[in-house]
Structures are given as C-alpha cells and as structure tokens.
PDB file of C-alpha atoms in Angstrom:
ATOM      1  CA  UNK A   1      24.293 -43.553  97.807  1.00 47.00           C
ATOM      2  CA  UNK A   2      28.073 -43.599  98.242  1.00 48.00           C
ATOM      3  CA  UNK A   3      29.350 -47.065  99.220  1.00 46.00           C
ATOM      4  CA  UNK A   4      31.492 -45.497 101.997  1.00 46.00           C
ATOM      5  CA  UNK A   5      28.724 -43.496 103.435  1.00 51.00           C
ATOM      6  CA  UNK A   6      26.114 -46.298 103.236  1.00 45.00           C
ATOM      7  CA  UNK A   7      28.231 -49.214 104.527  1.00 46.00           C
ATOM      8  CA  UNK A   8      31.033 -47.615 106.343  1.00 58.00           C
ATOM      9  CA  UNK A   9      33.721 -49.592 104.387  1.00 54.00           C
ATOM     10  CA  UNK A  10      36.502 -48.343 102.181  1.00 55.00           C
ATOM     11  CA  UNK A  11      35.715 -50.871  99.486  1.00 72.00           C
ATOM     12  CA  UNK A  12      32.792 -52.992  98.662  1.00 85.00           C
ATOM     13  CA  UNK A  13      33.350 -55.108  95.423  1.00 87.00           C
ATOM     14  CA  UNK A  14      30.838 -54.840  92.666  1.00 86.00           C
ATOM     15  CA  UNK A  15      31.879 -58.215  91.069  1.00 87.00           C
ATOM     16  CA  UNK A  16      28.946 -60.623  90.898  1.00 86.00           C
ATOM     17  CA  UNK A  17      29.113 -63.512  93.418  1.00 86.00           C
ATOM     18  CA  UNK A  18      27.039 -65.822  91.238  1.00 79.00           C
ATOM     19  CA  UNK A  19      27.078 -66.227  87.458  1.00 69.00           C
ATOM     20  CA  UNK A  20      23.574 -67.895  87.250  1.00 68.00           C
ATOM     21  CA  UNK A  21      20.051 -66.662  87.240  1.00 65.00           C
ATOM     22  CA  UNK A  22      16.633 -67.042  85.611  1.00 64.00           C
ATOM     23  CA  UNK A  23      15.339 -64.611  83.104  1.00 64.00           C
ATOM     24  CA  UNK A  24      12.191 -64.282  85.105  1.00 63.00           C
ATOM     25  CA  UNK A  25      11.587 -63.620  88.793  1.00 67.00           C
ATOM     26  CA  UNK A  26      12.467 -67.123  90.285  1.00 76.00           C
ATOM     27  CA  UNK A  27      12.363 -66.148  93.984  1.00 82.00           C
ATOM     28  CA  UNK A  28      10.161 -63.652  95.810  1.00 88.00           C
ATOM     29  CA  UNK A  29      10.217 -62.291  99.382  1.00 92.00           C
ATOM     30  CA  UNK A  30       7.327 -63.377 101.684  1.00 91.00           C
ATOM     31  CA  UNK A  31       6.633 -62.727 105.387  1.00 94.00           C
ATOM     32  CA  UNK A  32       5.250 -65.969 106.892  1.00 90.00           C
ATOM     33  CA  UNK A  33       5.357 -64.316 110.303  1.00 90.00           C
ATOM     34  CA  UNK A  34       5.771 -60.923 111.919  1.00 90.00           C
ATOM     35  CA  UNK A  35       9.502 -61.272 112.608  1.00 93.00           C
ATOM     36  CA  UNK A  36      10.420 -63.618 109.709  1.00 93.00           C
ATOM     37  CA  UNK A  37      11.115 -62.987 105.979  1.00 94.00           C
ATOM     38  CA  UNK A  38      11.921 -65.671 103.530  1.00 92.00           C
ATOM     39  CA  UNK A  39      12.895 -65.908  99.816  1.00 90.00           C
ATOM     40  CA  UNK A  40      10.613 -68.648  98.414  1.00 83.00           C
ATOM     41  CA  UNK A  41       9.987 -69.915  94.821  1.00 80.00           C
ATOM     42  CA  UNK A  42       7.824 -67.390  92.927  1.00 74.00           C
ATOM     43  CA  UNK A  43       4.462 -68.270  91.184  1.00 73.00           C
ATOM     44  CA  UNK A  44       6.305 -67.916  87.866  1.00 75.00           C
ATOM     45  CA  UNK A  45       8.975 -70.415  88.961  1.00 71.00           C
ATOM     46  CA  UNK A  46       6.355 -72.940  90.060  1.00 73.00           C
ATOM     47  CA  UNK A  47       4.300 -72.555  86.854  1.00 76.00           C
ATOM     48  CA  UNK A  48       7.412 -73.086  84.802  1.00 71.00           C
ATOM     49  CA  UNK A  49       8.118 -76.426  86.506  1.00 67.00           C
ATOM     50  CA  UNK A  50       4.433 -77.382  86.560  1.00 78.00           C
ATOM     51  CA  UNK A  51       4.535 -77.663  82.738  1.00 81.00           C
ATOM     52  CA  UNK A  52       7.172 -80.337  83.096  1.00 76.00           C
ATOM     53  CA  UNK A  53       5.170 -82.034  85.788  1.00 78.00           C
ATOM     54  CA  UNK A  54       2.065 -82.136  83.638  1.00 81.00           C
ATOM     55  CA  UNK A  55       3.985 -83.423  80.666  1.00 82.00           C
ATOM     56  CA  UNK A  56       5.554 -86.194  82.731  1.00 81.00           C
ATOM     57  CA  UNK A  57       2.011 -87.282  83.941  1.00 82.00           C
ATOM     58  CA  UNK A  58       0.659 -87.321  80.344  1.00 81.00           C
ATOM     59  CA  UNK A  59       3.688 -89.393  79.107  1.00 79.00           C
ATOM     60  CA  UNK A  60       3.228 -91.758  82.024  1.00 80.00           C
ATOM     61  CA  UNK A  61      -0.446 -92.203  81.214  1.00 79.00           C
ATOM     62  CA  UNK A  62       0.396 -92.916  77.624  1.00 78.00           C
ATOM     63  CA  UNK A  63       2.951 -95.634  78.768  1.00 78.00           C
ATOM     64  CA  UNK A  64       0.260 -97.079  81.108  1.00 78.00           C
ATOM     65  CA  UNK A  65      -2.476 -97.043  78.313  1.00 77.00           C
ATOM     66  CA  UNK A  66      -0.206 -98.900  75.897  1.00 75.00           C
ATOM     67  CA  UNK A  67       0.554-101.549  78.487  1.00 72.00           C
ATOM     68  CA  UNK A  68      -3.151-102.028  79.473  1.00 74.00           C
ATOM     69  CA  UNK A  69      -4.150-101.902  75.782  1.00 69.00           C
ATOM     70  CA  UNK A  70      -2.021-104.928  75.181  1.00 64.00           C
ATOM     71  CA  UNK A  71      -0.180-103.082  72.418  1.00 60.00           C
ATOM     72  CA  UNK A  72       3.055-104.737  71.310  1.00 62.00           C
ATOM     73  CA  UNK A  73       4.986-101.466  71.237  1.00 64.00           C
ATOM     74  CA  UNK A  74       7.567-101.954  73.921  1.00 67.00           C
ATOM     75  CA  UNK A  75      10.073 -99.420  72.427  1.00 74.00           C
ATOM     76  CA  UNK A  76       7.423 -96.765  72.400  1.00 73.00           C
ATOM     77  CA  UNK A  77       6.098 -97.672  75.850  1.00 75.00           C
ATOM     78  CA  UNK A  78       9.645 -97.492  77.277  1.00 76.00           C
ATOM     79  CA  UNK A  79      10.206 -94.235  75.547  1.00 77.00           C
ATOM     80  CA  UNK A  80       7.044 -92.808  77.104  1.00 74.00           C
ATOM     81  CA  UNK A  81       7.965 -94.072  80.424  1.00 78.00           C
ATOM     82  CA  UNK A  82      11.470 -92.758  80.516  1.00 79.00           C
ATOM     83  CA  UNK A  83      10.526 -89.404  79.183  1.00 81.00           C
ATOM     84  CA  UNK A  84       7.726 -89.140  81.704  1.00 77.00           C
ATOM     85  CA  UNK A  85       9.955 -89.822  84.643  1.00 78.00           C
ATOM     86  CA  UNK A  86      12.639 -87.436  83.122  1.00 79.00           C
ATOM     87  CA  UNK A  87      10.115 -84.606  82.997  1.00 78.00           C
ATOM     88  CA  UNK A  88       7.822 -85.480  85.835  1.00 76.00           C
ATOM     89  CA  UNK A  89      10.296 -85.935  88.653  1.00 77.00           C
ATOM     90  CA  UNK A  90      12.157 -82.658  88.090  1.00 76.00           C
ATOM     91  CA  UNK A  91       8.782 -81.011  87.502  1.00 69.00           C
ATOM     92  CA  UNK A  92       7.533 -82.126  90.860  1.00 70.00           C
ATOM     93  CA  UNK A  93      10.774 -81.055  92.662  1.00 73.00           C
ATOM     94  CA  UNK A  94      10.554 -77.696  90.945  1.00 67.00           C
ATOM     95  CA  UNK A  95       6.866 -77.078  92.059  1.00 64.00           C
ATOM     96  CA  UNK A  96       7.848 -78.110  95.639  1.00 68.00           C
ATOM     97  CA  UNK A  97      10.765 -75.677  95.557  1.00 61.00           C
ATOM     98  CA  UNK A  98      13.385 -78.301  95.872  1.00 62.00           C
ATOM     99  CA  UNK A  99      15.187 -77.351  92.707  1.00 63.00           C
ATOM    100  CA  UNK A 100      16.761 -73.864  92.213  1.00 63.00           C
ATOM    101  CA  UNK A 101      18.591 -71.578  94.554  1.00 64.00           C
ATOM    102  CA  UNK A 102      18.720 -72.419  98.301  1.00 72.00           C
ATOM    103  CA  UNK A 103      15.978 -70.915 100.433  1.00 79.00           C
ATOM    104  CA  UNK A 104      16.999 -67.843 102.549  1.00 88.00           C
ATOM    105  CA  UNK A 105      15.350 -67.011 105.793  1.00 90.00           C
ATOM    106  CA  UNK A 106      15.734 -63.939 108.010  1.00 94.00           C
ATOM    107  CA  UNK A 107      14.484 -64.475 111.484  1.00 92.00           C
ATOM    108  CA  UNK A 108      14.574 -61.374 113.693  1.00 93.00           C
ATOM    109  CA  UNK A 109      13.219 -63.298 116.685  1.00 90.00           C
ATOM    110  CA  UNK A 110      16.411 -65.441 116.718  1.00 89.00           C
ATOM    111  CA  UNK A 111      18.624 -62.748 115.286  1.00 92.00           C
ATOM    112  CA  UNK A 112      19.949 -64.915 112.487  1.00 91.00           C
ATOM    113  CA  UNK A 113      19.748 -65.333 108.702  1.00 92.00           C
ATOM    114  CA  UNK A 114      19.695 -68.987 107.475  1.00 89.00           C
ATOM    115  CA  UNK A 115      20.845 -70.302 104.021  1.00 86.00           C
ATOM    116  CA  UNK A 116      19.433 -73.721 103.076  1.00 75.00           C
ATOM    117  CA  UNK A 117      16.978 -75.832 104.911  1.00 64.00           C
ATOM    118  CA  UNK A 118      15.779 -73.157 107.358  1.00 55.00           C
ATOM    119  CA  UNK A 119      13.537 -75.362 109.496  1.00 56.00           C
ATOM    120  CA  UNK A 120      16.516 -77.637 110.161  1.00 54.00           C
ATOM    121  CA  UNK A 121      19.020 -74.752 110.560  1.00 53.00           C
ATOM    122  CA  UNK A 122      16.925 -72.744 112.995  1.00 56.00           C
ATOM    123  CA  UNK A 123      17.519 -75.524 115.379  1.00 59.00           C
ATOM    124  CA  UNK A 124      21.327 -74.745 115.138  1.00 63.00           C
ATOM    125  CA  UNK A 125      21.579 -70.906 115.454  1.00 60.00           C
ATOM    126  CA  UNK A 126      25.383 -71.188 115.183  1.00 63.00           C
ATOM    127  CA  UNK A 127      24.871 -72.285 111.542  1.00 71.00           C
ATOM    128  CA  UNK A 128      23.201 -68.933 110.735  1.00 84.00           C
ATOM    129  CA  UNK A 129      24.497 -65.460 109.917  1.00 91.00           C
ATOM    130  CA  UNK A 130      23.876 -62.942 112.721  1.00 93.00           C
ATOM    131  CA  UNK A 131      21.535 -60.176 111.559  1.00 94.00           C
ATOM    132  CA  UNK A 132      23.623 -57.601 113.391  1.00 94.00           C
ATOM    133  CA  UNK A 133      26.507 -58.457 111.008  1.00 94.00           C
ATOM    134  CA  UNK A 134      24.510 -57.316 108.011  1.00 95.00           C
ATOM    135  CA  UNK A 135      25.562 -53.729 107.215  1.00 93.00           C
ATOM    136  CA  UNK A 136      23.747 -53.152 103.890  1.00 93.00           C
ATOM    137  CA  UNK A 137      22.050 -54.815 100.902  1.00 95.00           C
ATOM    138  CA  UNK A 138      23.659 -54.706  97.471  1.00 94.00           C
ATOM    139  CA  UNK A 139      22.058 -54.926  93.958  1.00 93.00           C
ATOM    140  CA  UNK A 140      24.299 -55.684  91.064  1.00 91.00           C
ATOM    141  CA  UNK A 141      23.631 -55.864  87.260  1.00 87.00           C
ATOM    142  CA  UNK A 142      25.752 -58.010  84.973  1.00 83.00           C
ATOM    143  CA  UNK A 143      25.539 -59.681  81.564  1.00 76.00           C
ATOM    144  CA  UNK A 144      25.504 -63.505  81.629  1.00 70.00           C
ATOM    145  CA  UNK A 145      26.583 -63.540  77.955  1.00 64.00           C
ATOM    146  CA  UNK A 146      29.431 -61.020  77.587  1.00 62.00           C
ATOM    147  CA  UNK A 147      30.898 -60.639  74.163  1.00 63.00           C
ATOM    148  CA  UNK A 148      27.725 -61.967  72.383  1.00 65.00           C
ATOM    149  CA  UNK A 149      24.946 -60.221  70.553  1.00 70.00           C
ATOM    150  CA  UNK A 150      22.350 -61.933  72.823  1.00 68.00           C
ATOM    151  CA  UNK A 151      22.505 -59.748  75.900  1.00 70.00           C
ATOM    152  CA  UNK A 152      21.110 -61.338  78.985  1.00 74.00           C
ATOM    153  CA  UNK A 153      21.202 -59.108  82.067  1.00 82.00           C
ATOM    154  CA  UNK A 154      20.745 -60.616  85.492  1.00 86.00           C
ATOM    155  CA  UNK A 155      20.417 -58.724  88.717  1.00 91.00           C
ATOM    156  CA  UNK A 156      21.868 -60.047  92.004  1.00 91.00           C
ATOM    157  CA  UNK A 157      20.953 -59.248  95.579  1.00 94.00           C
ATOM    158  CA  UNK A 158      23.797 -59.649  98.097  1.00 94.00           C
ATOM    159  CA  UNK A 159      24.328 -58.914 101.783  1.00 95.00           C
ATOM    160  CA  UNK A 160      27.241 -56.602 102.696  1.00 94.00           C
ATOM    161  CA  UNK A 161      28.677 -57.644 105.995  1.00 93.00           C
ATOM    162  CA  UNK A 162      30.337 -55.724 108.777  1.00 90.00           C
ATOM    163  CA  UNK A 163      32.811 -58.459 109.668  1.00 85.00           C
ATOM    164  CA  UNK A 164      35.033 -59.167 107.899  1.00 86.00           C
ATOM    165  CA  UNK A 165      34.714 -55.516 106.462  1.00 85.00           C
ATOM    166  CA  UNK A 166      33.315 -55.469 103.009  1.00 83.00           C
ATOM    167  CA  UNK A 167      32.647 -59.181 102.847  1.00 91.00           C
ATOM    168  CA  UNK A 168      29.463 -60.178 100.931  1.00 93.00           C
ATOM    169  CA  UNK A 169      26.926 -63.029 100.893  1.00 93.00           C
ATOM    170  CA  UNK A 170      24.812 -64.062  97.878  1.00 92.00           C
ATOM    171  CA  UNK A 171      21.051 -64.076  98.490  1.00 93.00           C
ATOM    172  CA  UNK A 172      19.177 -64.332  95.163  1.00 90.00           C
ATOM    173  CA  UNK A 173      19.483 -63.313  91.506  1.00 86.00           C
ATOM    174  CA  UNK A 174      17.221 -63.186  88.363  1.00 85.00           C
ATOM    175  CA  UNK A 175      16.334 -61.072  85.407  1.00 82.00           C
ATOM    176  CA  UNK A 176      13.409 -59.006  86.759  1.00 88.00           C
ATOM    177  CA  UNK A 177      14.988 -55.782  88.273  1.00 91.00           C
ATOM    178  CA  UNK A 178      11.746 -54.247  89.427  1.00 91.00           C
ATOM    179  CA  UNK A 179      10.669 -57.377  91.302  1.00 90.00           C
ATOM    180  CA  UNK A 180      14.152 -57.649  92.832  1.00 92.00           C
ATOM    181  CA  UNK A 181      14.214 -53.988  93.863  1.00 94.00           C
ATOM    182  CA  UNK A 182      10.823 -54.349  95.423  1.00 94.00           C
ATOM    183  CA  UNK A 183      11.915 -57.286  97.552  1.00 94.00           C
ATOM    184  CA  UNK A 184      15.147 -55.427  98.378  1.00 95.00           C
ATOM    185  CA  UNK A 185      13.172 -52.373  99.628  1.00 96.00           C
ATOM    186  CA  UNK A 186      11.068 -54.588 101.857  1.00 97.00           C
ATOM    187  CA  UNK A 187      14.069 -56.591 103.196  1.00 97.00           C
ATOM    188  CA  UNK A 188      15.949 -53.383 103.875  1.00 96.00           C
ATOM    189  CA  UNK A 189      13.140 -52.037 105.841  1.00 96.00           C
ATOM    190  CA  UNK A 190      12.730 -55.323 107.659  1.00 97.00           C
ATOM    191  CA  UNK A 191      16.517 -55.386 108.628  1.00 96.00           C
ATOM    192  CA  UNK A 192      16.966 -51.602 109.109  1.00 95.00           C
ATOM    193  CA  UNK A 193      19.801 -51.329 106.608  1.00 94.00           C
ATOM    194  CA  UNK A 194      20.461 -49.238 103.405  1.00 93.00           C
ATOM    195  CA  UNK A 195      20.562 -50.426  99.874  1.00 92.00           C
ATOM    196  CA  UNK A 196      23.533 -50.037  97.522  1.00 92.00           C
ATOM    197  CA  UNK A 197      22.086 -50.001  93.972  1.00 89.00           C
ATOM    198  CA  UNK A 198      24.111 -48.309  91.292  1.00 77.00           C
ATOM    199  CA  UNK A 199      21.338 -48.892  88.735  1.00 70.00           C
ATOM    200  CA  UNK A 200      18.844 -46.936  90.769  1.00 65.00           C
ATOM    201  CA  UNK A 201      21.393 -44.197  91.270  1.00 56.00           C
ATOM    202  CA  UNK A 202      21.948 -44.026  87.523  1.00 57.00           C
ATOM    203  CA  UNK A 203      18.238 -43.871  86.924  1.00 56.00           C
ATOM    204  CA  UNK A 204      17.755 -41.048  89.336  1.00 54.00           C
ATOM    205  CA  UNK A 205      20.683 -39.186  87.873  1.00 51.00           C
ATOM    206  CA  UNK A 206      19.216 -39.468  84.342  1.00 55.00           C
ATOM    207  CA  UNK A 207      15.927 -38.226  85.523  1.00 52.00           C
ATOM    208  CA  UNK A 208      17.436 -35.313  87.361  1.00 54.00           C
ATOM    209  CA  UNK A 209      19.424 -34.346  84.293  1.00 54.00           C
TER     210      UNK A 209
END
C-alpha cells in the first residue's frame, strides 16, 4: 500500500524509532475487555525471566543451607547470596512485566492510547494519545548489527499520526515478524486504520511474480 494513499501524508519516515528489541516475541496483544487492547509481556518473555528467578531461589537456598549447616564458608555463602539476589530480583521483575518495554494500552471507551502505567494514566486522559489522531500502523524491519556478519533483524511497530502530519510513535519491537504482523492486523482492525508494511508488500510482489 502506498504511504500517501494509506496515511494521506506526503512523507512518512521509514527510519526506526528504537534500536532495541528481543530476538523472540517479547510483547503480545491481548484484549482484556471489549473496548480495550493492550501489549503485555508474552509467555516467552515471562519464561525467559523465570529461569533467572528460579536460579536466584536456588542460590538463595544454597546460601541459607550453608548458614544453617554451620559451615565456615563465608566467602561461598556471600557469593551464593549476592548471585541469588542479582538473578532473583530481576527475574521476579521480568516475570511480573516490570522489566522491558513500557506497557501500551488502547482504550476505545475513553478514546485514548496510554504508554506506561495504564491503570494510573487512565485517570489522567490528557496524558494519553487520542485514538482519532492515529492514521495508520507502520511495520519496519532493520538490522541491529549492521556491518557485521551476525545479522540480527528486528521488526518495529509504530503509530503514524495525523497531527503533526507524518509524526510517529513507537509501540513495540522484536524479532518475530509473524507474531508482530498478527498483532498489527488485530490492532488495525480494532482501531479501524490501515497498516504500512513494506515487507508484506515485497512478499506479495515476489509471490505475484
């Protein structure tokens, strides 16, 4: 789809807004209510951090066992304790969704999109982005390691705004194109806007040829 035809703007940049992203699907779109869509931590993201959480608990138990056992191994006990905290706390925060990209919520009942602590921001609608200002969704592909032999492609989902014309807002990005495209399709239907996706256009062109 031509950018001018889809969004009604003379220019929509295709430069990435963020240069970070996980190799796997770190955020997924869910619908907790009929008029509400949210990007929340994906099951893969939670499982990734749960590994650190479990390791932290194991190391903490080893430190506790050495203390209760009366073992005179303070350096090892301290090592277990520090490593347990260093892994367990971030692991717990990751499982709870505190770590990682900010949550994004689209609330049709209120008419706003919220970036961050949605439960708090929904009490302040002026802090949100009006849904009527969203003209289209944009999917970009870029290499996080340009100029190296280890290619690492990440796909980014952005909002294209009506005002100011052509302005964009980052939503989420990761390395799973199919998962991101599925979420984009659902969000586009929810918002009633088109999707600007050069990769999909290229795939359709290659199939047609």
